[in-house]
Amino acid sequence: MKPLYSLTIEEASAGLKKGDYTSLELTQACLDRIKAVDPKINAFIRVDVELAIAQAKASDERRKLGFARGLLEGIPYNLKDVYATKDSPTTAASHMLENWWAPYNATVYHKLKEAGAVLLGKTNTDEFTMGSSTESSYYGVTKNPWDLTRVSGGSSGGPAASIAAQMGLFSVGTDTGGSIRQPAGFCGVTGLRPTYGRISRYGELAMASSLDQTGVITKTARDAGLVLAVLAGPDGLDATSSPEKVPEYLTKKSIKGLKIGLPKEYFGDGVNKEVVKRVKEAVGELERLGAIVKEVSLPLTDSALAVYYIICPAEVSSNMARYDGIHFGHSIERRKTIRKGELVEPEMGEVEENIPSLYDVYAKSRAQGLGSEVKRRVMLGAHVLSSGYYDAYYKRAEAVRLQVARQYEEVFKEVDVLAAPTSPNIAFKIGDKTGDPLAMYMEDVLTVPLNIAGIPGLSIPCGLVEGMPVGLQLMAGRFQEATLLNVAHCYQLVSEYHKEIVKLLNG
Amino acid sequence: MVKHEKLSWDHVSHLAQLSRLDLSAEELDRTASNLTQVVGYIDQLKELELGDVSGQPSLGVTGLTNILASDTPMPEDDLRKVDTMKIVTEAPLYEDRLFMVRAVFNNEQ
C-alpha cells in the first residue's frame, strides 16, 4: 500500500469513507513525514501538532456519528502563513508579526474548518508575499525538494514544496503576481489561481488589494477543483468577493474541438528553449486529445510587468501603513521582546528609552520590523504615488492595465484557453538573484499579465529540464476555472508528470 | 532600457520619510541604487503609444458596484468576529479601550 501521506485528496477521502484508516492515522502519517523531511526543506514556519491531532480526532468522531461533512472531512492540509487564525500565530514570514495571534479567523480558514479539514501548520512565504523565491522570508528560504540548492519559488514556496515533498494533501496560498503558479511550476505540482474575487480575502494579510487572490496547491487538477468548490463564493466580509454562481468544478468532458491559443509573446527570446520544448510537447498532447491549437498575440505582455511593478508597490505602500508600531506587531514601545519564539524581558539597547516623538515610533518600529524587499516596495510605492509622479506612473499604469485586460477579452473571443510556460526558466539557485531585485522581478514576466487582468490560471507539471520540473500555464476568461481544471485533468489522464515523486527525498 | 541617473539622496530620503522608515545611510544608499534600476525599467511605459488616456476610468477588476453590508450584527459565536478587547491588548501601550501614543510634536518643534 502507498504511504498515507502520498495519497491525493480523492484517494484519501474515499479511504476515510470506507474506513480503511482514520483521519488521525492520516494526519499522523503527514506529521511524521514533516518531521522526517522538513528539516531539509524548511517548508513550514510552524507545525501545530496538538491542533492537528485535536482536529483529526474531532473529524473521526463526526464520521463515527454519521456527521461527516464532505470530501475534505479529515483531510490534512497547510495554510500559507498569511491567513489570520485564532488557533495559531500568523507571521506573514515577517519579524513584524513574529508571535502575533490574530483576533479573528480568515474566511478561508473558517470554511476549511467547517468542511472538516485538518490544519497541520502554517507554511513559508516571502515576507508579506513579496518575492519570487521565499528568500525574503524572515524564517529562511524554503528549499526545492527536487534539488536542495535551488529555490522553491515564491511567494508560496512553502506551500508548493510541502505538496511536492508530500507534507500534507493540499495547501492554500495567495497569488498576486504568480505566487501560486510559479512555485507550483518550480516544484512540479498543480497550482490554481482563480479569478480575482472568486475566493474571499477576508483575513488574508493584504499585499496588493486589486491583485491578491487566494488559490490552491495540490497533487492533481481534480484535487484543486475539489478544494476550490469549498472555498469559492461570495462573502459578506469581503466586498470584492464575487456573487458569480459557483459551478461544478469536477467535470470530465472531452476537449475535442476546444480551442487553445499559444500567445507568441510568451515563447520569446527570454524563455529557455528546453522549457518551450516541454510546453509545446504538452500542447501536442492536448492536440492529440482533439484540441485545436492556433497561435495568437498579446502585444502588451511585456508592458504588463512594468504595470505590475507600479500598481503593486503603490498598493503595498498603503497596505503596509497599518504596521505602525502602535496597534500590533513589532514596536519599539514594546517592553517585552521575542527571542526564539519566547516573550522575554528585553536586553539593554533593544528598547529605546528615549523616544522623542510619535514619528520615531513609526519610523523605528517599521525599520526594525520590516525586511529590505518590503521597504523597497513601500518606497517605490511612495515614489510612483507622490505628487508630480502620480500621472506619469500610477495613472498611466492603470490605463495600460485596462488595455491589457481588453487584449485578453479579445483573445478569448477566438480561443477557449491560452497555453504557455509558467516561468521563463526552471528553479534558479538559492542566492542567484538576491542582490538584484530587477532580475528577481523578471521571474514574474509570464505570470503577472494574468493578475493585471484579474483572470484565472493554473500551472501543471509537463516535463523535466535538467531534472527539474517545468510548468505548463493555462489561462482562461473570467470565472472559467471549470474549463481550466477540465483541460488540466484531461492532460493528467494521459501524462505521468504529476506523479513524479521527488527522488531526492525517497532514496 | 534607458540608463538612468541615480535617484538623488534627497529624493530617496524624502521617500523614506514618507514611508515612515528610519533607514541607515548604508540602507538608503543601497535602496537608491535598487530603486534607480527599477524606475529605469518601469519608465518604459512612458514610451508606450496609448493615445489619449485622460478621463479613462481605471480598471475595476471585479466589475462590482455598490456592495453594501447587511445591517445585522455578526453572531457572537462566529470566530471571524473581531474581538475588540483582544485588538486593544495587542498594542504595546493602551489604557482601558484606548490606544496610547506619544506626542505628535517634540519639544524642539
Coordinates of C-alpha atoms in Angstrom, one line a residue:
Chain A
M1 CA 0.0 0.0 0.0
K2 CA 1.1 3.6 -0.7
P3 CA 2.1 5.5 2.3
L4 CA -0.9 7.6 3.6
Y5 CA 0.9 10.9 3.2
S6 CA 1.3 10.3 -0.6
L7 CA -2.4 10.0 -1.3
T8 CA -4.4 12.5 -3.3
I9 CA -7.4 14.1 -1.6
E10 CA -9.7 12.0 -3.8
E11 CA -8.0 8.8 -2.8
A12 CA -7.8 9.7 0.9
S13 CA -11.4 10.8 1.0
A14 CA -12.5 7.5 -0.4
G15 CA -10.3 5.6 2.1
L16 CA -11.6 7.5 5.0
K17 CA -15.2 6.9 3.9
K18 CA -14.6 3.2 3.5
G19 CA -12.9 3.1 7.0
D20 CA -9.6 1.9 5.7
Y21 CA -7.9 4.3 8.0
T22 CA -8.9 7.2 10.3
S23 CA -8.2 10.9 9.9
L24 CA -5.9 10.6 12.9
E25 CA -3.8 7.9 11.2
L26 CA -3.7 10.0 8.0
T27 CA -2.8 13.1 10.0
Q28 CA -0.1 11.3 12.0
A29 CA 1.4 10.0 8.8
C30 CA 1.7 13.6 7.5
L31 CA 3.1 14.8 10.8
D32 CA 5.7 12.0 10.8
R33 CA 6.6 12.9 7.2
I34 CA 7.0 16.5 8.1
K35 CA 9.3 15.6 11.0
A36 CA 11.4 13.4 8.7
V37 CA 11.6 15.6 5.7
D38 CA 11.1 19.2 6.6
P39 CA 14.4 19.9 8.4
K40 CA 15.9 19.6 4.9
I41 CA 13.3 21.7 3.2
N42 CA 12.0 24.3 5.6
A43 CA 8.5 24.5 4.1
F44 CA 6.8 25.1 7.5
I45 CA 7.1 28.1 9.6
R46 CA 5.1 26.4 12.3
V47 CA 3.7 22.9 12.7
D48 CA 0.8 22.7 15.1
V49 CA 0.9 19.1 16.3
E50 CA -1.7 19.4 19.1
L51 CA -4.1 21.4 17.0
A52 CA -3.8 18.9 14.1
I53 CA -4.4 15.9 16.3
A54 CA -7.4 17.6 18.0
Q55 CA -8.9 18.5 14.7
A56 CA -8.3 15.0 13.3
K57 CA -9.9 13.3 16.4
A58 CA -12.9 15.6 16.1
S59 CA -13.2 14.6 12.4
D60 CA -13.1 10.9 13.2
E61 CA -15.7 11.5 15.9
R62 CA -18.0 13.2 13.5
R63 CA -17.6 10.5 10.9
K64 CA -18.3 7.8 13.5
L65 CA -21.6 9.5 14.4
G66 CA -22.6 9.9 10.8
F67 CA -21.9 13.6 10.5
A68 CA -19.1 13.6 8.0
R69 CA -19.1 17.0 6.2
G70 CA -18.0 16.2 2.7
L71 CA -14.9 15.4 0.6
L72 CA -12.5 17.4 2.8
E73 CA -13.6 15.8 6.0
G74 CA -10.5 14.6 7.9
I75 CA -8.0 15.7 5.1
P76 CA -4.8 17.3 6.5
Y77 CA -3.6 20.5 4.8
N78 CA -1.5 23.5 5.5
L79 CA -2.0 27.3 5.1
K80 CA 0.4 29.8 3.7
D81 CA 1.2 31.9 6.8
V82 CA -0.8 34.9 5.6
Y83 CA -4.2 33.8 6.8
A84 CA -5.5 35.0 10.2
T85 CA -6.1 32.1 12.5
K86 CA -7.1 32.4 16.1
D87 CA -5.7 28.9 16.8
S88 CA -2.1 29.6 15.8
P89 CA 0.2 32.6 15.3
T90 CA 0.2 34.3 11.9
T91 CA 3.5 35.8 10.9
A92 CA 3.5 36.6 7.1
A93 CA 7.1 35.4 7.4
S94 CA 7.9 38.8 8.9
H95 CA 9.8 39.9 12.0
M96 CA 7.0 42.5 12.2
L97 CA 4.4 39.8 13.1
E98 CA 6.6 37.3 15.0
N99 CA 4.3 35.7 17.5
W100 CA 1.2 37.7 16.5
W101 CA -2.1 36.0 17.3
A102 CA -4.8 37.2 15.1
P103 CA -8.0 38.3 16.9
Y104 CA -10.3 36.6 14.3
N105 CA -10.3 33.8 11.7
A106 CA -9.9 34.3 8.0
T107 CA -12.9 33.2 5.9
V108 CA -10.7 30.7 4.1
Y109 CA -9.7 29.0 7.4
H110 CA -13.3 29.3 8.7
K111 CA -14.6 27.4 5.6
L112 CA -11.9 24.7 5.7
K113 CA -12.7 24.2 9.4
E114 CA -16.4 24.0 8.7
A115 CA -15.6 21.4 5.9
G116 CA -13.8 19.3 8.5
A117 CA -10.2 19.6 7.1
V118 CA -7.3 19.3 9.5
L119 CA -4.7 22.1 9.7
L120 CA -1.2 20.8 10.0
G121 CA 0.5 24.1 10.3
K122 CA 1.5 27.3 8.5
T123 CA 3.9 27.4 5.6
N124 CA 6.6 29.7 4.5
T125 CA 6.4 32.6 2.0
D126 CA 8.4 35.6 1.0
E127 CA 7.9 38.3 3.6
F128 CA 4.3 39.6 3.2
T129 CA 4.3 37.5 0.0
M130 CA 6.8 40.0 -1.6
G131 CA 9.2 37.9 -3.7
S132 CA 9.6 35.0 -6.1
S133 CA 11.8 32.6 -4.1
T134 CA 10.9 32.7 -0.3
E135 CA 14.4 34.2 0.2
S136 CA 12.9 37.3 1.7
S137 CA 11.2 35.3 4.5
Y138 CA 12.4 36.1 8.0
Y139 CA 12.4 32.4 8.7
G140 CA 14.8 31.4 6.0
V141 CA 14.5 30.1 2.4
T142 CA 12.3 27.1 1.5
K143 CA 14.5 24.7 -0.5
N144 CA 13.3 23.0 -3.6
P145 CA 12.6 19.3 -2.8
W146 CA 13.9 18.3 -6.3
D147 CA 17.3 20.0 -5.7
L148 CA 18.1 21.4 -2.3
T149 CA 20.5 24.0 -3.7
R150 CA 17.6 25.6 -5.7
V151 CA 14.7 27.8 -4.6
S152 CA 11.2 26.5 -4.3
G153 CA 9.9 29.7 -6.0
G154 CA 7.6 32.2 -4.4
S155 CA 6.0 33.6 -2.8
S156 CA 4.1 30.4 -2.0
G157 CA 7.3 28.4 -1.9
G158 CA 6.4 26.7 1.4
P159 CA 3.0 25.5 0.2
A160 CA 4.4 24.3 -3.1
A161 CA 7.4 22.5 -1.6
S162 CA 5.2 21.0 1.1
I163 CA 3.0 19.3 -1.5
A164 CA 5.9 18.2 -3.7
A165 CA 7.5 16.6 -0.6
Q166 CA 4.2 15.1 0.4
M167 CA 3.8 17.0 3.7
G168 CA 0.1 17.4 3.6
L169 CA -2.6 16.7 0.9
F170 CA -3.2 20.3 -0.1
S171 CA -2.2 23.8 0.6
V172 CA -3.9 27.1 0.4
G173 CA -2.0 30.2 -0.6
T174 CA -2.2 33.5 -2.4
D175 CA -1.2 34.6 -5.9
T176 CA -0.7 38.4 -6.5
G177 CA 1.7 38.2 -9.4
G178 CA 2.3 34.5 -9.9
S179 CA 2.9 33.4 -6.3
I180 CA 1.0 30.1 -6.7
R181 CA 1.7 29.2 -10.3
Q182 CA 5.5 30.0 -10.3
P183 CA 6.3 27.9 -7.2
A184 CA 3.9 25.1 -8.3
G185 CA 5.8 25.1 -11.6
F186 CA 9.2 25.0 -9.9
C187 CA 8.2 22.2 -7.6
G188 CA 6.3 20.1 -10.1
V189 CA 2.8 20.3 -8.5
T190 CA -0.6 21.7 -9.5
G191 CA -1.3 25.3 -8.6
L192 CA -4.5 27.2 -9.3
R193 CA -5.1 30.9 -9.1
P194 CA -8.8 31.6 -9.6
T195 CA -10.4 34.7 -10.9
Y196 CA -10.0 37.8 -8.8
G197 CA -12.9 37.8 -6.4
R198 CA -13.7 34.1 -6.6
I199 CA -12.5 33.4 -3.0
S200 CA -13.0 35.7 -0.1
R201 CA -9.9 37.6 1.0
Y202 CA -11.2 38.4 4.5
G203 CA -8.5 37.7 7.0
E204 CA -5.8 37.3 4.3
L205 CA -3.0 39.7 5.1
A206 CA -3.1 42.1 2.1
M207 CA -0.2 42.8 -0.2
A208 CA -1.8 44.5 -3.2
S209 CA -5.6 44.5 -2.8
S210 CA -6.6 44.8 -6.5
L211 CA -4.3 41.8 -7.4
D212 CA -4.3 39.4 -4.5
Q213 CA -6.3 36.2 -4.8
T214 CA -6.4 33.0 -2.8
G215 CA -5.8 29.7 -4.6
V216 CA -4.8 26.1 -4.0
I217 CA -1.8 23.9 -4.5
T218 CA -2.5 20.2 -4.9
K219 CA -1.1 17.0 -6.5
T220 CA -3.8 16.9 -9.2
A221 CA -6.2 19.1 -11.0
R222 CA -9.1 17.1 -9.7
D223 CA -8.0 17.9 -6.1
A224 CA -7.7 21.6 -6.9
G225 CA -11.3 21.6 -8.1
L226 CA -12.4 19.8 -5.0
V227 CA -10.8 22.4 -2.7
L228 CA -11.9 25.4 -4.9
A229 CA -15.5 24.1 -4.6
V230 CA -15.3 24.6 -0.8
L231 CA -13.5 28.0 -0.9
A232 CA -15.3 29.7 -3.7
G233 CA -18.3 32.0 -3.3
P234 CA -19.3 35.4 -2.0
D235 CA -18.6 36.6 1.5
G236 CA -20.3 39.5 3.2
L237 CA -17.0 40.2 4.9
D238 CA -15.2 40.9 1.6
A239 CA -16.9 43.4 -0.6
T240 CA -14.6 42.4 -3.5
S241 CA -15.7 38.7 -3.4
S242 CA -17.9 37.9 -6.4
P243 CA -21.6 36.9 -6.3
E244 CA -21.0 34.9 -9.5
K245 CA -22.5 31.4 -9.2
V246 CA -20.1 28.7 -8.2
P247 CA -20.3 26.0 -10.9
E248 CA -19.4 22.3 -10.8
Y249 CA -15.6 22.0 -10.9
L250 CA -15.2 18.3 -11.1
T251 CA -16.3 17.9 -14.7
K252 CA -15.0 15.2 -17.0
K253 CA -15.5 16.5 -20.5
S254 CA -13.8 15.7 -23.7
I255 CA -11.6 18.5 -25.0
K256 CA -12.4 17.6 -28.6
G257 CA -12.8 20.9 -30.5
L258 CA -11.6 23.0 -27.7
K259 CA -9.6 26.0 -29.0
I260 CA -6.2 26.5 -27.4
G261 CA -4.2 29.7 -28.2
L262 CA -0.4 29.9 -27.9
P263 CA 0.4 33.6 -27.3
K264 CA 3.6 34.1 -29.2
E265 CA 4.9 36.7 -26.7
Y266 CA 5.1 34.0 -24.1
F267 CA 7.5 32.0 -26.2
G268 CA 10.0 34.8 -26.9
D269 CA 13.8 35.1 -26.7
G270 CA 13.9 35.3 -22.9
V271 CA 12.4 31.9 -22.4
N272 CA 14.6 28.8 -22.1
K273 CA 14.4 26.8 -25.3
E274 CA 14.1 23.5 -23.4
V275 CA 11.2 24.9 -21.4
V276 CA 9.5 25.9 -24.6
K277 CA 10.0 22.4 -26.0
R278 CA 8.4 20.7 -23.0
V279 CA 5.4 23.1 -23.1
K280 CA 4.9 22.5 -26.8
E281 CA 5.1 18.8 -26.3
A282 CA 2.3 19.1 -23.7
V283 CA 0.3 21.2 -26.1
G284 CA 0.9 18.5 -28.7
E285 CA -0.6 16.0 -26.3
L286 CA -3.7 18.2 -25.9
E287 CA -3.9 18.4 -29.7
R288 CA -3.9 14.6 -29.9
L289 CA -6.9 14.7 -27.5
G290 CA -8.8 16.7 -30.0
A291 CA -8.0 20.3 -29.1
I292 CA -7.4 22.8 -31.9
V293 CA -4.2 24.8 -31.5
K294 CA -3.5 28.2 -33.0
E295 CA -1.0 31.0 -32.5
V296 CA -2.4 34.2 -31.0
S297 CA -0.8 37.5 -30.0
L298 CA -1.0 39.6 -26.8
P299 CA 1.3 42.5 -27.7
L300 CA 1.2 44.2 -24.3
T301 CA 2.6 41.2 -22.5
D302 CA 6.0 42.8 -22.0
S303 CA 4.4 46.0 -20.6
A304 CA 2.4 44.1 -18.1
L305 CA 5.4 43.6 -15.8
A306 CA 6.1 47.4 -15.7
V307 CA 2.4 47.9 -14.9
Y308 CA 2.6 45.4 -12.1
Y309 CA 5.7 47.0 -10.6
I310 CA 3.9 50.3 -10.4
I311 CA 0.4 49.2 -9.2
C312 CA 1.7 46.5 -6.8
P313 CA 4.1 48.8 -4.8
A314 CA 1.5 51.6 -4.8
E315 CA -0.9 49.3 -3.1
V316 CA 1.8 47.8 -0.9
S317 CA 2.7 51.3 0.4
S318 CA -0.9 51.8 1.6
N319 CA -1.4 48.3 2.9
M320 CA 1.8 48.3 4.9
A321 CA 0.9 51.6 6.6
R322 CA -1.0 49.5 9.2
Y323 CA 2.2 48.2 10.6
D324 CA 2.9 51.3 12.6
G325 CA 4.3 50.2 15.9
I326 CA 1.1 51.5 17.6
H327 CA -1.6 48.9 17.0
F328 CA 0.0 45.4 16.8
G329 CA 3.2 43.6 15.8
H330 CA 6.7 44.8 16.4
S331 CA 7.1 48.1 18.2
I332 CA 10.0 50.0 19.9
E333 CA 7.4 50.7 22.5
R334 CA 7.0 47.1 23.5
R335 CA 8.6 46.5 26.8
K336 CA 9.0 42.8 26.2
T337 CA 10.7 41.3 23.2
I338 CA 10.5 38.0 21.4
R339 CA 13.5 35.8 21.3
K340 CA 13.3 32.3 19.7
G341 CA 9.6 32.4 20.0
E342 CA 9.5 33.2 23.7
L343 CA 8.3 36.5 25.2
V344 CA 11.2 37.7 27.4
E345 CA 12.4 40.9 29.0
P346 CA 14.5 42.9 26.5
E347 CA 18.1 43.4 26.9
M348 CA 19.7 46.8 27.1
G349 CA 19.7 48.5 23.7
E350 CA 16.7 46.6 22.4
V351 CA 14.3 49.1 24.0
E352 CA 14.7 52.8 23.1
E353 CA 14.4 54.6 26.4
N354 CA 14.5 58.0 24.6
I355 CA 11.6 58.2 22.2
P356 CA 11.2 61.8 21.3
S357 CA 8.0 61.7 19.2
L358 CA 5.3 59.7 17.5
Y359 CA 7.2 59.8 14.2
D360 CA 10.1 57.9 15.8
V361 CA 7.7 55.2 17.0
Y362 CA 6.5 54.7 13.4
A363 CA 9.8 55.0 11.6
K364 CA 12.0 53.0 14.0
S365 CA 9.4 50.2 14.6
R366 CA 9.0 49.8 10.9
A367 CA 12.7 50.0 10.1
Q368 CA 13.3 47.2 12.6
G369 CA 10.3 45.1 11.8
L370 CA 10.2 45.1 8.0
G371 CA 12.7 43.4 5.7
S372 CA 14.5 45.0 2.8
E373 CA 12.2 43.9 0.0
V374 CA 9.2 45.2 1.8
K375 CA 10.9 48.5 2.5
R376 CA 11.9 48.7 -1.2
R377 CA 8.3 48.2 -2.4
V378 CA 6.9 50.7 0.2
M379 CA 9.3 53.3 -1.0
L380 CA 8.8 52.5 -4.7
G381 CA 5.1 52.9 -4.0
A382 CA 5.7 56.3 -2.3
H383 CA 7.6 57.3 -5.4
V384 CA 5.0 56.4 -8.0
L385 CA 2.2 57.9 -6.0
S386 CA 3.9 61.1 -4.9
S387 CA 2.8 64.4 -6.3
G388 CA 4.4 65.2 -9.6
Y389 CA 4.9 61.5 -10.5
Y390 CA 1.4 60.2 -10.0
D391 CA 0.2 60.9 -13.5
A392 CA 3.3 59.6 -15.2
Y393 CA 3.4 56.3 -13.3
Y394 CA 0.2 55.3 -11.4
K395 CA -2.4 56.8 -13.7
R396 CA -0.6 55.6 -16.8
A397 CA -0.2 52.1 -15.4
E398 CA -3.9 51.9 -14.7
A399 CA -4.6 52.9 -18.3
V400 CA -2.3 50.3 -19.7
R401 CA -3.8 47.8 -17.2
L402 CA -7.2 48.4 -18.8
Q403 CA -5.7 47.7 -22.3
V404 CA -4.0 44.5 -21.1
A405 CA -7.4 43.3 -19.8
R406 CA -9.1 44.2 -23.1
Q407 CA -6.5 42.3 -25.0
Y408 CA -7.3 39.2 -23.1
E409 CA -11.0 39.7 -23.6
E410 CA -10.4 40.0 -27.3
V411 CA -8.3 36.9 -27.5
F412 CA -10.8 34.9 -25.5
K413 CA -13.3 35.6 -28.3
E414 CA -11.0 33.5 -30.5
V415 CA -9.9 30.7 -28.2
D416 CA -11.1 29.0 -25.0
V417 CA -7.8 28.8 -23.2
L418 CA -4.3 30.0 -23.5
A419 CA -1.3 27.7 -23.0
A420 CA 2.2 29.0 -22.2
P421 CA 5.2 28.3 -19.9
T422 CA 4.6 29.3 -16.3
S423 CA 8.1 30.7 -15.9
P424 CA 10.9 31.5 -18.4
N425 CA 13.2 29.0 -16.7
I426 CA 13.5 26.2 -14.2
A427 CA 14.0 26.9 -10.5
F428 CA 17.1 29.0 -10.0
K429 CA 19.9 28.5 -7.5
I430 CA 19.5 29.9 -4.0
G431 CA 21.2 33.3 -3.7
D432 CA 21.5 33.8 -7.5
K433 CA 19.1 36.8 -7.6
T434 CA 19.0 38.1 -4.1
G435 CA 21.3 41.1 -4.8
D436 CA 19.4 42.1 -7.9
P437 CA 15.7 43.0 -7.3
L438 CA 15.0 43.6 -11.0
A439 CA 16.3 40.2 -12.0
M440 CA 14.0 38.7 -9.4
Y441 CA 11.1 40.8 -10.7
M442 CA 11.7 39.4 -14.2
E443 CA 10.9 36.0 -12.9
D444 CA 7.2 37.0 -12.9
V445 CA 7.1 38.2 -16.5
L446 CA 4.9 35.3 -17.7
T447 CA 2.6 35.1 -14.6
V448 CA 1.9 38.8 -13.9
P449 CA -0.2 39.7 -17.0
L450 CA -3.0 37.4 -15.8
N451 CA -3.1 39.1 -12.4
I452 CA -3.2 42.5 -14.1
A453 CA -6.4 41.4 -16.0
G454 CA -7.9 39.5 -13.0
I455 CA -8.4 36.3 -14.9
P456 CA -7.8 32.7 -13.7
G457 CA -4.8 30.5 -14.5
L458 CA -3.1 27.3 -13.3
S459 CA 0.2 25.6 -13.6
I460 CA 0.6 21.8 -14.0
P461 CA 3.8 19.8 -14.4
C462 CA 4.6 19.0 -18.0
G463 CA 8.1 17.6 -18.1
L464 CA 11.6 18.0 -16.8
V465 CA 14.6 20.1 -17.8
E466 CA 18.0 19.2 -16.2
G467 CA 16.0 17.0 -13.8
M468 CA 13.8 20.0 -12.6
P469 CA 10.1 20.3 -13.2
V470 CA 8.6 22.6 -15.9
G471 CA 5.2 24.2 -15.5
L472 CA 2.5 24.4 -18.2
Q473 CA 0.5 27.5 -17.6
L474 CA -3.2 27.5 -18.7
M475 CA -5.3 30.7 -18.7
A476 CA -8.9 31.4 -19.4
G477 CA -11.5 34.1 -19.3
R478 CA -13.1 35.4 -16.0
F479 CA -14.7 32.6 -13.9
Q480 CA -13.7 29.9 -16.4
E481 CA -12.0 27.8 -13.7
A482 CA -14.0 24.7 -14.6
T483 CA -12.7 24.8 -18.2
L484 CA -9.1 25.2 -17.0
L485 CA -9.4 22.3 -14.5
N486 CA -11.0 20.1 -17.1
V487 CA -8.2 20.7 -19.6
A488 CA -5.7 20.1 -16.9
H489 CA -7.4 16.9 -15.8
C490 CA -7.6 15.6 -19.4
Y491 CA -3.8 16.2 -19.6
Q492 CA -3.2 14.5 -16.3
L493 CA -5.1 11.4 -17.6
V494 CA -2.5 10.9 -20.3
S495 CA 0.6 12.2 -18.6
E496 CA 2.6 10.9 -15.7
Y497 CA 4.5 14.1 -14.7
H498 CA 2.2 15.0 -11.8
K499 CA 3.0 11.5 -10.4
E500 CA 6.8 12.0 -10.5
I501 CA 8.0 11.5 -7.0
V502 CA 10.8 13.6 -5.6
K503 CA 13.6 11.0 -5.8
L504 CA 16.0 13.0 -3.6
L505 CA 13.8 12.5 -0.5
N506 CA 12.8 9.0 -1.1
G507 CA 16.2 7.5 -1.5
Chain B
M1 CA 16.3 50.1 -21.3
V2 CA 17.3 53.7 -20.8
K3 CA 20.2 54.3 -18.5
H4 CA 19.0 56.5 -15.7
E5 CA 20.7 58.9 -13.4
K6 CA 20.8 57.6 -9.9
L7 CA 17.9 58.9 -7.8
S8 CA 19.2 61.6 -5.6
W9 CA 20.0 61.1 -2.0
D10 CA 17.5 63.9 -1.1
H11 CA 14.7 62.2 -3.1
V12 CA 15.3 58.8 -1.6
S13 CA 15.5 60.3 2.0
H14 CA 12.2 62.0 1.3
L15 CA 10.6 58.7 0.2
A16 CA 11.9 57.0 3.4
Q17 CA 10.3 59.8 5.4
L18 CA 7.0 59.5 3.5
S19 CA 7.2 55.8 4.1
R20 CA 7.9 56.2 7.9
L21 CA 11.1 54.2 7.6
D22 CA 14.2 55.2 9.7
L23 CA 16.9 53.9 7.4
S24 CA 20.7 53.9 8.0
A25 CA 22.9 55.8 5.5
E26 CA 24.0 52.5 4.1
E27 CA 20.5 51.2 3.6
L28 CA 19.5 54.5 1.9
D29 CA 22.3 54.2 -0.5
R30 CA 21.5 50.6 -1.4
T31 CA 17.8 51.5 -1.8
A32 CA 18.7 54.4 -4.1
S33 CA 20.6 52.1 -6.4
N34 CA 17.9 49.4 -6.4
L35 CA 15.1 51.9 -7.0
T36 CA 17.0 53.6 -9.8
Q37 CA 17.2 50.3 -11.6
V38 CA 13.5 49.5 -11.1
V39 CA 12.4 53.1 -12.0
G40 CA 14.5 52.8 -15.2
Y41 CA 12.5 49.6 -16.0
I42 CA 9.0 50.9 -15.3
D43 CA 9.8 54.1 -17.3
Q44 CA 9.3 52.0 -20.4
L45 CA 5.5 52.7 -20.0
K46 CA 6.2 56.4 -20.9
E47 CA 7.3 55.4 -24.3
L48 CA 4.2 53.3 -25.0
E49 CA 1.7 54.7 -27.6
L50 CA -1.6 54.8 -25.8
G51 CA -3.4 57.7 -27.4
D52 CA -5.4 60.0 -25.1
V53 CA -5.9 58.2 -21.8
S54 CA -7.1 61.3 -19.9
G55 CA -10.5 60.7 -18.5
Q56 CA -10.2 57.0 -19.0
P57 CA -11.5 55.1 -15.9
S58 CA -9.2 52.8 -14.1
L59 CA -10.0 49.1 -14.3
G60 CA -12.4 47.9 -11.7
V61 CA -11.2 44.3 -11.6
T62 CA -14.4 42.9 -10.2
G63 CA -16.9 44.9 -12.2
L64 CA -18.9 45.2 -9.0
T65 CA -20.5 48.4 -7.7
N66 CA -22.2 49.5 -4.5
I67 CA -21.6 46.5 -2.3
L68 CA -23.4 47.1 0.9
A69 CA -23.1 45.0 4.1
S70 CA -26.3 43.8 5.6
D71 CA -27.2 45.8 8.7
T72 CA -27.1 42.9 11.1
P73 CA -24.5 42.1 13.8
M74 CA -22.4 39.1 13.3
P75 CA -23.4 36.1 15.5
E76 CA -21.3 36.1 18.7
D77 CA -20.1 32.6 18.1
D78 CA -18.7 33.3 14.6
L79 CA -14.9 33.0 15.0
R80 CA -14.4 35.5 12.2
K81 CA -15.9 38.2 14.5
V82 CA -13.3 40.6 15.7
D83 CA -12.7 40.6 19.5
T84 CA -12.3 44.3 20.3
M85 CA -10.6 43.9 23.6
K86 CA -8.1 41.5 22.0
I87 CA -7.3 44.1 19.4
V88 CA -6.6 46.7 22.0
T89 CA -4.5 44.4 24.2
E90 CA -2.3 43.6 21.1
A91 CA -1.0 47.2 21.3
P92 CA 2.2 47.9 23.2
L93 CA 0.6 50.8 25.1
Y94 CA -3.1 51.0 25.9
E95 CA -5.4 52.2 28.6
D96 CA -8.9 50.7 29.0
R97 CA -10.1 50.5 25.5
L98 CA -7.8 53.2 24.1
F99 CA -4.5 53.1 22.3
M100 CA -1.8 55.3 23.8
V101 CA 0.6 57.2 21.6
R102 CA 3.4 59.7 22.0
A103 CA 3.1 63.4 21.5
V104 CA 3.0 64.2 17.8
F105 CA 5.5 67.1 18.1
N106 CA 8.7 67.0 20.0
N107 CA 9.9 69.9 22.2
E108 CA 12.2 71.4 19.6
Q109 CA 9.3 71.9 17.2

